[in-house]
């Protein structure tokens, strides 16, 4: 027995498409809160939750962010009712007493080496980004994730004074149907093996 029935699975995984343009219907603060809450229920190593979300709400912040995007992505972001800038908190170990008090001392000792701590932050924030997009879809919204941007410039622009490393921009809203069919998906036999 599945947690979701077939119709719900189709609605969550098969029907949504990457959104490149959006209607003018707004995204509410309550929807943003629910996206964050659902995202952070997904598992991460040691419950570390290194993903950080910056909601780009003001016209001034939007203009600053869009200035760092490749030209082809600028119109997509301009049409989105909401933009999320996702980053990985490279200072995640410092919060171990909060996210995992039972293992905090081990985490602080083992991950004192930045060569271990930073890749762990990146990997788990990227995993959480998948939950983030799934949460957006589950709430009836559409997502348009983008990596075509100068993330070093975005780091200086938005996170110069902290340990966050930006890695993904996600346009959010009610997407308009793409003008072309969905791209091919690999079959099970093409990408999976049994040993």
mmCIF file of C-alpha atoms in Angstrom:
data_model
loop_
_atom_site.group_PDB
_atom_site.id
_atom_site.type_symbol
_atom_site.label_atom_id
_atom_site.label_comp_id
_atom_site.label_asym_id
_atom_site.label_seq_id
_atom_site.Cartn_x
_atom_site.Cartn_y
_atom_site.Cartn_z
ATOM 1 C CA UNK A 1 0.000 0.000 0.000
ATOM 2 C CA UNK A 2 1.372 3.426 -0.943
ATOM 3 C CA UNK A 3 1.176 6.614 1.134
ATOM 4 C CA UNK A 4 -0.252 8.433 -1.872
ATOM 5 C CA UNK A 5 -2.705 6.941 -4.308
ATOM 6 C CA UNK A 6 -1.888 6.748 -8.015
ATOM 7 C CA UNK A 7 -3.765 9.955 -8.807
ATOM 8 C CA UNK A 8 -1.798 11.837 -6.151
ATOM 9 C CA UNK A 9 1.497 10.404 -7.369
ATOM 10 C CA UNK A 10 0.706 11.526 -10.900
ATOM 11 C CA UNK A 11 -0.223 14.994 -9.616
ATOM 12 C CA UNK A 12 3.037 15.289 -7.681
ATOM 13 C CA UNK A 13 5.530 13.752 -10.122
ATOM 14 C CA UNK A 14 4.082 13.267 -13.615
ATOM 15 C CA UNK A 15 1.997 16.369 -14.232
ATOM 16 C CA UNK A 16 4.166 19.273 -12.965
ATOM 17 C CA UNK A 17 6.714 20.673 -15.388
ATOM 18 C CA UNK A 18 9.604 23.046 -14.936
ATOM 19 C CA UNK A 19 7.996 26.484 -15.125
ATOM 20 C CA UNK A 20 9.530 29.101 -17.414
ATOM 21 C CA UNK A 21 6.721 31.668 -17.221
ATOM 22 C CA UNK A 22 3.993 32.328 -14.693
ATOM 23 C CA UNK A 23 0.550 33.814 -14.240
ATOM 24 C CA UNK A 24 0.204 36.938 -12.114
ATOM 25 C CA UNK A 25 -1.394 34.998 -9.237
ATOM 26 C CA UNK A 26 0.686 35.767 -6.138
ATOM 27 C CA UNK A 27 2.410 33.374 -3.780
ATOM 28 C CA UNK A 28 1.398 34.005 -0.184
ATOM 29 C CA UNK A 29 3.574 34.188 2.918
ATOM 30 C CA UNK A 30 1.632 31.224 4.310
ATOM 31 C CA UNK A 31 2.552 29.169 1.239
ATOM 32 C CA UNK A 32 6.206 30.116 1.694
ATOM 33 C CA UNK A 33 6.082 29.047 5.326
ATOM 34 C CA UNK A 34 4.525 25.696 4.372
ATOM 35 C CA UNK A 35 7.157 25.127 1.669
ATOM 36 C CA UNK A 36 9.892 25.616 4.251
ATOM 37 C CA UNK A 37 8.197 23.423 6.854
ATOM 38 C CA UNK A 38 7.629 20.531 4.456
ATOM 39 C CA UNK A 39 11.157 20.808 3.061
ATOM 40 C CA UNK A 40 12.754 20.523 6.481
ATOM 41 C CA UNK A 41 10.919 17.290 7.317
ATOM 42 C CA UNK A 42 13.039 15.483 4.712
ATOM 43 C CA UNK A 43 16.050 13.567 6.043
ATOM 44 C CA UNK A 44 19.547 15.033 6.088
ATOM 45 C CA UNK A 45 22.796 13.696 7.585
ATOM 46 C CA UNK A 46 22.646 13.939 11.375
ATOM 47 C CA UNK A 47 19.437 15.983 10.890
ATOM 48 C CA UNK A 48 21.797 18.815 9.922
ATOM 49 C CA UNK A 49 19.372 20.777 7.700
ATOM 50 C CA UNK A 50 22.023 23.072 6.144
ATOM 51 C CA UNK A 51 19.686 24.524 3.497
ATOM 52 C CA UNK A 52 18.971 28.233 3.859
ATOM 53 C CA UNK A 53 16.212 29.988 1.918
ATOM 54 C CA UNK A 54 16.239 33.663 0.982
ATOM 55 C CA UNK A 55 12.853 34.794 -0.316
ATOM 56 C CA UNK A 56 13.446 37.575 -2.843
ATOM 57 C CA UNK A 57 10.434 39.779 -2.182
ATOM 58 C CA UNK A 58 11.397 43.403 -2.747
ATOM 59 C CA UNK A 59 11.840 44.902 -6.236
ATOM 60 C CA UNK A 60 15.297 46.089 -5.165
ATOM 61 C CA UNK A 61 16.443 42.601 -4.096
ATOM 62 C CA UNK A 62 14.970 41.094 -7.274
ATOM 63 C CA UNK A 63 16.883 43.575 -9.419
ATOM 64 C CA UNK A 64 20.123 42.816 -7.559
ATOM 65 C CA UNK A 65 19.657 39.071 -8.029
ATOM 66 C CA UNK A 66 18.592 39.209 -11.672
ATOM 67 C CA UNK A 67 21.674 41.295 -12.509
ATOM 68 C CA UNK A 68 23.780 38.178 -11.769
ATOM 69 C CA UNK A 69 21.777 35.835 -14.032
ATOM 70 C CA UNK A 70 22.640 34.792 -17.562
ATOM 71 C CA UNK A 71 20.547 36.681 -20.093
ATOM 72 C CA UNK A 72 18.336 33.703 -20.954
ATOM 73 C CA UNK A 73 17.201 33.332 -17.342
ATOM 74 C CA UNK A 74 16.374 36.976 -16.662
ATOM 75 C CA UNK A 75 12.883 36.961 -18.273
ATOM 76 C CA UNK A 76 11.983 33.783 -16.377
ATOM 77 C CA UNK A 77 12.828 35.397 -13.060
ATOM 78 C CA UNK A 78 11.136 38.647 -14.008
ATOM 79 C CA UNK A 79 7.850 36.809 -14.637
ATOM 80 C CA UNK A 80 7.903 34.832 -11.368
ATOM 81 C CA UNK A 81 5.688 36.034 -8.519
ATOM 82 C CA UNK A 82 8.308 34.755 -6.048
ATOM 83 C CA UNK A 83 11.984 33.858 -6.257
ATOM 84 C CA UNK A 84 13.844 31.717 -3.732
ATOM 85 C CA UNK A 85 17.610 31.848 -3.479
ATOM 86 C CA UNK A 86 18.893 28.613 -1.947
ATOM 87 C CA UNK A 87 22.203 28.391 -0.145
ATOM 88 C CA UNK A 88 24.192 25.896 1.911
ATOM 89 C CA UNK A 89 25.214 26.956 5.400
ATOM 90 C CA UNK A 90 28.892 26.058 5.744
ATOM 91 C CA UNK A 91 28.624 26.976 9.431
ATOM 92 C CA UNK A 92 26.096 24.194 10.074
ATOM 93 C CA UNK A 93 28.284 22.410 12.634
ATOM 94 C CA UNK A 94 27.933 25.345 15.032
ATOM 95 C CA UNK A 95 24.210 24.586 15.313
ATOM 96 C CA UNK A 96 24.653 20.924 16.304
ATOM 97 C CA UNK A 97 23.263 21.525 19.806
ATOM 98 C CA UNK A 98 19.986 22.537 18.165
ATOM 99 C CA UNK A 99 19.580 20.027 15.318
ATOM 100 C CA UNK A 100 21.077 16.980 17.058
ATOM 101 C CA UNK A 101 21.827 17.461 20.775
ATOM 102 C CA UNK A 102 22.413 13.719 21.310
ATOM 103 C CA UNK A 103 25.305 13.660 18.825
ATOM 104 C CA UNK A 104 26.445 17.275 19.087
ATOM 105 C CA UNK A 105 29.843 16.581 20.618
ATOM 106 C CA UNK A 106 30.675 13.939 18.005
ATOM 107 C CA UNK A 107 29.530 16.222 15.171
ATOM 108 C CA UNK A 108 31.576 19.163 16.461
ATOM 109 C CA UNK A 109 34.667 16.982 16.780
ATOM 110 C CA UNK A 110 34.416 14.967 13.567
ATOM 111 C CA UNK A 111 33.397 17.916 11.399
ATOM 112 C CA UNK A 112 35.908 20.353 12.878
ATOM 113 C CA UNK A 113 37.802 19.685 9.637
ATOM 114 C CA UNK A 114 36.386 22.065 7.011
ATOM 115 C CA UNK A 115 37.347 19.564 4.317
ATOM 116 C CA UNK A 116 34.616 17.323 5.745
ATOM 117 C CA UNK A 117 32.147 19.951 6.949
ATOM 118 C CA UNK A 118 31.782 21.957 3.732
ATOM 119 C CA UNK A 119 31.085 19.057 1.327
ATOM 120 C CA UNK A 120 28.628 17.637 3.859
ATOM 121 C CA UNK A 121 26.808 20.968 3.948
ATOM 122 C CA UNK A 122 26.708 21.148 0.157
ATOM 123 C CA UNK A 123 25.513 17.582 -0.344
ATOM 124 C CA UNK A 124 22.732 17.811 2.234
ATOM 125 C CA UNK A 125 21.573 21.263 1.109
ATOM 126 C CA UNK A 126 21.357 19.917 -2.441
ATOM 127 C CA UNK A 127 19.310 16.958 -1.209
ATOM 128 C CA UNK A 128 17.040 19.403 0.623
ATOM 129 C CA UNK A 129 16.640 21.383 -2.603
ATOM 130 C CA UNK A 130 14.919 18.317 -4.057
ATOM 131 C CA UNK A 131 12.529 18.273 -1.110
ATOM 132 C CA UNK A 132 12.004 22.013 -1.646
ATOM 133 C CA UNK A 133 10.859 21.540 -5.242
ATOM 134 C CA UNK A 134 8.659 18.599 -4.225
ATOM 135 C CA UNK A 135 7.061 20.718 -1.464
ATOM 136 C CA UNK A 136 6.312 23.475 -3.976
ATOM 137 C CA UNK A 137 4.578 20.951 -6.231
ATOM 138 C CA UNK A 138 2.700 19.331 -3.344
ATOM 139 C CA UNK A 139 1.176 22.709 -2.467
ATOM 140 C CA UNK A 140 -0.154 23.199 -5.999
ATOM 141 C CA UNK A 141 2.520 25.635 -7.138
ATOM 142 C CA UNK A 142 5.130 25.313 -9.866
ATOM 143 C CA UNK A 143 8.909 25.604 -9.675
ATOM 144 C CA UNK A 144 11.491 26.802 -12.146
ATOM 145 C CA UNK A 145 14.930 25.927 -10.746
ATOM 146 C CA UNK A 146 17.904 27.641 -12.390
ATOM 147 C CA UNK A 147 21.675 27.435 -12.104
ATOM 148 C CA UNK A 148 22.541 29.842 -14.905
ATOM 149 C CA UNK A 149 23.933 32.643 -12.780
ATOM 150 C CA UNK A 150 27.138 34.068 -11.367
ATOM 151 C CA UNK A 151 26.946 32.450 -7.938
ATOM 152 C CA UNK A 152 30.276 33.921 -6.845
ATOM 153 C CA UNK A 153 28.799 37.345 -7.543
ATOM 154 C CA UNK A 154 25.582 36.401 -5.740
ATOM 155 C CA UNK A 155 27.661 35.300 -2.745
ATOM 156 C CA UNK A 156 29.314 38.733 -2.587
ATOM 157 C CA UNK A 157 26.004 40.517 -3.183
ATOM 158 C CA UNK A 158 23.870 38.727 -0.594
ATOM 159 C CA UNK A 159 26.051 36.612 1.727
ATOM 160 C CA UNK A 160 29.386 38.429 2.044
ATOM 161 C CA UNK A 161 29.076 38.525 5.843
ATOM 162 C CA UNK A 162 28.123 34.898 6.529
ATOM 163 C CA UNK A 163 29.043 31.284 5.770
ATOM 164 C CA UNK A 164 26.254 30.621 3.268
ATOM 165 C CA UNK A 165 27.115 29.516 -0.259
ATOM 166 C CA UNK A 166 24.327 30.085 -2.831
ATOM 167 C CA UNK A 167 23.788 27.339 -5.387
ATOM 168 C CA UNK A 168 20.246 27.448 -6.825
ATOM 169 C CA UNK A 169 17.607 29.981 -7.818
ATOM 170 C CA UNK A 170 14.005 28.747 -7.861
ATOM 171 C CA UNK A 171 11.202 30.721 -9.489
ATOM 172 C CA UNK A 172 7.863 29.961 -7.824
ATOM 173 C CA UNK A 173 4.266 30.594 -8.825
ATOM 174 C CA UNK A 174 1.463 29.228 -10.961
ATOM 175 C CA UNK A 175 3.262 28.200 -14.111
ATOM 176 C CA UNK A 176 1.972 28.600 -17.626
ATOM 177 C CA UNK A 177 1.971 25.443 -19.739
ATOM 178 C CA UNK A 178 5.188 25.020 -21.749
ATOM 179 C CA UNK A 179 4.791 25.188 -25.512
ATOM 180 C CA UNK A 180 6.613 21.908 -26.100
ATOM 181 C CA UNK A 181 6.223 18.334 -24.846
ATOM 182 C CA UNK A 182 8.007 16.985 -21.789
ATOM 183 C CA UNK A 183 11.529 15.767 -22.438
ATOM 184 C CA UNK A 184 12.262 12.051 -22.465
ATOM 185 C CA UNK A 185 12.833 10.227 -19.181
ATOM 186 C CA UNK A 186 15.177 7.283 -18.853
ATOM 187 C CA UNK A 187 13.590 3.903 -18.202
ATOM 188 C CA UNK A 188 14.371 1.756 -15.189
ATOM 189 C CA UNK A 189 16.525 -0.608 -17.241
ATOM 190 C CA UNK A 190 18.594 2.268 -18.625
ATOM 191 C CA UNK A 191 19.648 3.773 -15.293
ATOM 192 C CA UNK A 192 19.264 1.092 -12.605
ATOM 193 C CA UNK A 193 21.133 -2.128 -11.941
ATOM 194 C CA UNK A 194 20.965 -4.952 -9.461
ATOM 195 C CA UNK A 195 24.081 -6.487 -7.949
#
